[in-house]
mmCIF file of C-alpha atoms in Angstrom:
data_model
loop_
_atom_site.group_PDB
_atom_site.id
_atom_site.type_symbol
_atom_site.label_atom_id
_atom_site.label_comp_id
_atom_site.label_asym_id
_atom_site.label_seq_id
_atom_site.Cartn_x
_atom_site.Cartn_y
_atom_site.Cartn_z
ATOM 1 C CA UNK K 1 123.771 111.244 27.181
ATOM 2 C CA UNK K 2 122.916 112.815 23.830
ATOM 3 C CA UNK K 3 119.394 113.740 25.049
ATOM 4 C CA UNK K 4 121.003 115.399 28.110
ATOM 5 C CA UNK K 5 123.306 117.487 26.018
ATOM 6 C CA UNK K 6 120.483 118.500 23.649
ATOM 7 C CA UNK K 7 118.320 119.402 26.580
ATOM 8 C CA UNK K 8 121.103 121.529 28.074
ATOM 9 C CA UNK K 9 121.601 123.349 24.711
ATOM 10 C CA UNK K 10 117.869 124.075 24.503
ATOM 11 C CA UNK K 11 117.779 125.252 28.090
ATOM 12 C CA UNK K 12 120.801 127.526 27.499
ATOM 13 C CA UNK K 13 119.066 129.017 24.447
ATOM 14 C CA UNK K 14 115.889 129.621 26.374
ATOM 15 C CA UNK K 15 117.696 131.150 29.406
ATOM 16 C CA UNK K 16 119.825 133.349 27.231
ATOM 17 C CA UNK K 17 116.741 134.782 25.489
ATOM 18 C CA UNK K 18 114.794 135.198 28.674
ATOM 19 C CA UNK K 19 117.628 137.207 30.323
ATOM 20 C CA UNK K 20 118.105 139.298 27.205
ATOM 21 C CA UNK K 21 114.367 140.089 27.048
ATOM 22 C CA UNK K 22 114.633 141.889 30.393
ATOM 23 C CA UNK K 23 117.971 143.669 29.932
ATOM 24 C CA UNK K 24 118.894 147.319 29.024
ATOM 25 C CA UNK K 25 115.508 148.849 29.760
ATOM 26 C CA UNK K 26 114.933 152.483 30.584
ATOM 27 C CA UNK K 27 114.084 154.158 33.834
ATOM 28 C CA UNK K 28 111.796 156.920 32.620
ATOM 29 C CA UNK K 29 109.270 155.494 30.138
ATOM 30 C CA UNK K 30 106.380 157.887 29.483
ATOM 31 C CA UNK K 31 107.566 160.489 31.978
ATOM 32 C CA UNK K 32 106.245 164.066 32.090
ATOM 33 C CA UNK K 33 107.228 165.983 29.038
ATOM 34 C CA UNK K 34 109.019 163.072 27.417
ATOM 35 C CA UNK K 35 106.581 162.168 24.627
ATOM 36 C CA UNK K 36 103.319 160.441 23.899
ATOM 37 C CA UNK K 37 102.218 156.987 22.958
ATOM 38 C CA UNK K 38 104.550 154.206 21.994
ATOM 39 C CA UNK K 39 106.833 153.192 19.090
ATOM 40 C CA UNK K 40 107.266 149.498 18.349
ATOM 41 C CA UNK K 41 110.406 148.965 16.290
ATOM 42 C CA UNK K 42 110.741 145.719 14.432
ATOM 43 C CA UNK K 43 114.203 144.837 13.075
ATOM 44 C CA UNK K 44 114.427 142.983 9.782
ATOM 45 C CA UNK K 45 116.338 139.813 8.906
ATOM 46 C CA UNK K 46 118.069 139.084 5.647
ATOM 47 C CA UNK K 47 115.460 138.273 3.042
ATOM 48 C CA UNK K 48 116.203 136.944 -0.466
ATOM 49 C CA UNK K 49 112.716 136.616 -1.816
ATOM 50 C CA UNK K 50 109.749 138.818 -2.628
ATOM 51 C CA UNK K 51 107.784 137.703 0.507
ATOM 52 C CA UNK K 52 108.768 138.039 4.140
ATOM 53 C CA UNK K 53 110.635 134.935 5.234
ATOM 54 C CA UNK K 54 109.836 132.844 8.343
ATOM 55 C CA UNK K 55 111.864 134.966 10.803
ATOM 56 C CA UNK K 56 110.618 138.285 9.484
ATOM 57 C CA UNK K 57 106.972 137.009 9.628
ATOM 58 C CA UNK K 58 107.553 135.864 13.268
ATOM 59 C CA UNK K 59 109.086 139.272 14.062
ATOM 60 C CA UNK K 60 106.126 141.118 12.607
ATOM 61 C CA UNK K 61 103.704 138.978 14.676
ATOM 62 C CA UNK K 62 105.833 139.668 17.830
ATOM 63 C CA UNK K 63 105.685 143.401 16.951
ATOM 64 C CA UNK K 64 101.923 143.324 16.614
ATOM 65 C CA UNK K 65 101.342 141.559 19.886
ATOM 66 C CA UNK K 66 103.747 144.127 21.506
ATOM 67 C CA UNK K 67 101.380 146.978 20.648
ATOM 68 C CA UNK K 68 99.517 148.295 23.655
ATOM 69 C CA UNK K 69 96.706 150.799 22.799
ATOM 70 C CA UNK K 70 96.413 151.613 26.580
ATOM 71 C CA UNK K 71 99.778 153.404 26.321
ATOM 72 C CA UNK K 72 98.370 155.924 23.891
ATOM 73 C CA UNK K 73 98.885 156.321 20.171
ATOM 74 C CA UNK K 74 100.935 153.376 18.789
ATOM 75 C CA UNK K 75 103.069 153.268 15.727
ATOM 76 C CA UNK K 76 104.753 150.175 14.111
ATOM 77 C CA UNK K 77 108.194 151.062 12.804
ATOM 78 C CA UNK K 78 109.676 148.440 10.495
ATOM 79 C CA UNK K 79 113.460 148.694 9.728
ATOM 80 C CA UNK K 80 115.557 146.937 7.150
ATOM 81 C CA UNK K 81 117.025 147.590 3.767
ATOM 82 C CA UNK K 82 117.731 145.204 0.842
ATOM 83 C CA UNK K 83 120.578 143.380 2.521
ATOM 84 C CA UNK K 84 120.443 139.904 0.872
ATOM 85 C CA UNK K 85 117.726 140.500 -1.731
ATOM 86 C CA UNK K 86 116.379 143.173 -3.986
ATOM 87 C CA UNK K 87 113.417 144.237 -1.893
ATOM 88 C CA UNK K 88 113.931 146.050 1.439
ATOM 89 C CA UNK K 89 113.140 143.829 4.401
ATOM 90 C CA UNK K 90 110.951 146.551 5.918
ATOM 91 C CA UNK K 91 108.793 146.605 2.742
ATOM 92 C CA UNK K 92 108.203 142.869 2.867
ATOM 93 C CA UNK K 93 107.363 143.054 6.573
ATOM 94 C CA UNK K 94 104.949 145.963 6.023
ATOM 95 C CA UNK K 95 103.139 143.942 3.396
ATOM 96 C CA UNK K 96 102.845 140.994 5.801
ATOM 97 C CA UNK K 97 101.570 143.208 8.607
ATOM 98 C CA UNK K 98 98.779 144.522 6.395
ATOM 99 C CA UNK K 99 97.988 140.969 5.278
ATOM 100 C CA UNK K 100 97.462 140.138 9.006
ATOM 101 C CA UNK K 101 94.947 142.970 9.209
ATOM 102 C CA UNK K 102 96.960 145.680 10.879
ATOM 103 C CA UNK K 103 95.461 149.083 10.002
ATOM 104 C CA UNK K 104 97.344 151.331 12.400
ATOM 105 C CA UNK K 105 100.131 153.715 11.820
ATOM 106 C CA UNK K 106 103.034 152.030 10.036
ATOM 107 C CA UNK K 107 106.373 153.543 9.159
ATOM 108 C CA UNK K 108 109.101 151.842 7.067
ATOM 109 C CA UNK K 109 112.832 152.504 7.220
ATOM 110 C CA UNK K 110 114.249 151.109 4.000
ATOM 111 C CA UNK K 111 117.972 151.631 3.922
ATOM 112 C CA UNK K 112 119.574 149.909 6.984
ATOM 113 C CA UNK K 113 122.066 147.133 6.326
ATOM 114 C CA UNK K 114 123.119 146.337 9.937
ATOM 115 C CA UNK K 115 121.742 146.388 13.450
ATOM 116 C CA UNK K 116 123.586 149.582 14.269
ATOM 117 C CA UNK K 117 122.118 151.248 11.113
ATOM 118 C CA UNK K 118 118.651 149.992 12.082
ATOM 119 C CA UNK K 119 118.912 151.864 15.397
ATOM 120 C CA UNK K 120 120.514 154.970 13.903
ATOM 121 C CA UNK K 121 118.054 155.300 11.163
ATOM 122 C CA UNK K 122 114.892 154.878 13.210
ATOM 123 C CA UNK K 123 115.897 157.476 15.730
ATOM 124 C CA UNK K 124 114.158 160.331 13.887
ATOM 125 C CA UNK K 125 111.062 158.182 13.692
ATOM 126 C CA UNK K 126 110.705 157.500 17.391
ATOM 127 C CA UNK K 127 112.057 160.690 19.068
ATOM 128 C CA UNK K 128 108.590 161.858 20.063
ATOM 129 C CA UNK K 129 107.419 158.515 21.506
ATOM 130 C CA UNK K 130 106.943 158.255 25.252
ATOM 131 C CA UNK K 131 107.836 154.555 25.251
ATOM 132 C CA UNK K 132 110.012 152.541 22.901
ATOM 133 C CA UNK K 133 109.949 148.800 22.268
ATOM 134 C CA UNK K 134 112.525 147.014 20.137
ATOM 135 C CA UNK K 135 111.405 143.708 18.640
ATOM 136 C CA UNK K 136 113.467 140.863 17.284
ATOM 137 C CA UNK K 137 114.687 137.564 18.825
ATOM 138 C CA UNK K 138 115.478 138.658 22.376
ATOM 139 C CA UNK K 139 119.277 138.555 22.154
ATOM 140 C CA UNK K 140 119.305 140.590 18.975
ATOM 141 C CA UNK K 141 116.780 143.105 20.384
ATOM 142 C CA UNK K 142 119.005 143.392 23.469
ATOM 143 C CA UNK K 143 122.025 144.200 21.292
ATOM 144 C CA UNK K 144 119.973 146.852 19.498
ATOM 145 C CA UNK K 145 118.964 148.365 22.842
ATOM 146 C CA UNK K 146 122.631 148.553 23.615
ATOM 147 C CA UNK K 147 123.267 150.638 20.533
ATOM 148 C CA UNK K 148 120.450 153.003 21.420
ATOM 149 C CA UNK K 149 121.994 153.467 24.893
ATOM 150 C CA UNK K 150 125.322 154.439 23.229
ATOM 151 C CA UNK K 151 123.795 156.619 20.530
ATOM 152 C CA UNK K 152 120.962 158.347 22.307
ATOM 153 C CA UNK K 153 120.784 157.612 26.072
ATOM 154 C CA UNK K 154 117.891 160.050 26.417
ATOM 155 C CA UNK K 155 115.783 157.872 24.162
ATOM 156 C CA UNK K 156 117.056 154.642 25.734
ATOM 157 C CA UNK K 157 115.566 155.830 29.056
ATOM 158 C CA UNK K 158 112.191 155.284 27.386
ATOM 159 C CA UNK K 159 112.759 151.610 26.522
ATOM 160 C CA UNK K 160 110.284 149.088 27.851
ATOM 161 C CA UNK K 161 109.892 145.352 27.278
ATOM 162 C CA UNK K 162 108.366 144.084 24.090
ATOM 163 C CA UNK K 163 106.405 140.843 23.723
ATOM 164 C CA UNK K 164 109.117 139.092 21.727
ATOM 165 C CA UNK K 165 109.910 136.435 24.369
ATOM 166 C CA UNK K 166 107.613 133.577 25.061
ATOM 167 C CA UNK K 167 108.768 130.416 26.820
ATOM 168 C CA UNK K 168 109.154 127.543 24.341
ATOM 169 C CA UNK K 169 108.479 129.604 21.254
ATOM 170 C CA UNK K 170 111.168 129.015 18.519
ATOM 171 C CA UNK K 171 112.863 126.736 21.052
ATOM 172 C CA UNK K 172 114.850 124.907 18.463
ATOM 173 C CA UNK K 173 116.102 128.174 16.901
ATOM 174 C CA UNK K 174 116.918 129.956 20.065
ATOM 175 C CA UNK K 175 120.407 128.348 20.597
ATOM 176 C CA UNK K 176 121.382 129.089 17.017
ATOM 177 C CA UNK K 177 120.180 132.695 17.243
ATOM 178 C CA UNK K 178 122.132 133.177 20.463
ATOM 179 C CA UNK K 179 125.297 131.826 18.779
ATOM 180 C CA UNK K 180 124.721 134.048 15.771
ATOM 181 C CA UNK K 181 124.509 137.067 18.043
ATOM 182 C CA UNK K 182 127.729 136.095 19.817
ATOM 183 C CA UNK K 183 129.449 135.787 16.414
ATOM 184 C CA UNK K 184 128.170 139.213 15.374
ATOM 185 C CA UNK K 185 129.328 140.735 18.612
ATOM 186 C CA UNK K 186 132.860 139.156 18.213
ATOM 187 C CA UNK K 187 133.091 140.426 14.641
ATOM 188 C CA UNK K 188 132.145 143.976 15.714
ATOM 189 C CA UNK K 189 134.752 143.785 18.465
ATOM 190 C CA UNK K 190 137.462 142.675 15.972
ATOM 191 C CA UNK K 191 136.549 145.466 13.544
ATOM 192 C CA UNK K 192 136.706 148.106 16.350
ATOM 193 C CA UNK K 193 140.054 146.684 17.471
ATOM 194 C CA UNK K 194 141.503 146.830 13.917
ATOM 195 C CA UNK K 195 140.255 150.407 13.584
ATOM 196 C CA UNK K 196 141.737 151.417 16.850
ATOM 197 C CA UNK K 197 145.118 149.875 15.978
ATOM 198 C CA UNK K 198 145.192 151.658 12.594
ATOM 199 C CA UNK K 199 144.788 155.122 14.182
#
């Protein structure tokens, strides 16, 4: 019975990430007059040390494998401020990307302290891209795409899938990451509700 429950939890985590990896994409990526090349935006995760942690290293690798030179000029945009540590997450991720041998265009956004701020603050850095990919664990990336749709639907129309979902990858973490995303969403809803009631 325990194995069945555990299997169900893992399957739920896998399915949730798979569905999220395909949601909230645009309808006009790379259209005439829209922009050139691609921007791959990697969202940071709270990092206490002076080296990118496990999740940030995984996100950087997912960002690098999401780059597609055939789409034209590519830029890697790393976003994340010093949320839980002294060094900005984007700075630590940039260092790791260079350690892996990435030599292409790399832009860091060093001030964001939430997913919404990640999206808001990278907008000026991706406005001229013909295609936009947002990289994180798939449920988190899906939430970020939702913010872009609300903030700049014209840019959201350029969203295309990243390579951040692979079947079986991080399989033990996917259920926990999905739950964390649900908690974050419920917290945001409660804050919005309190703000609405106070007006």
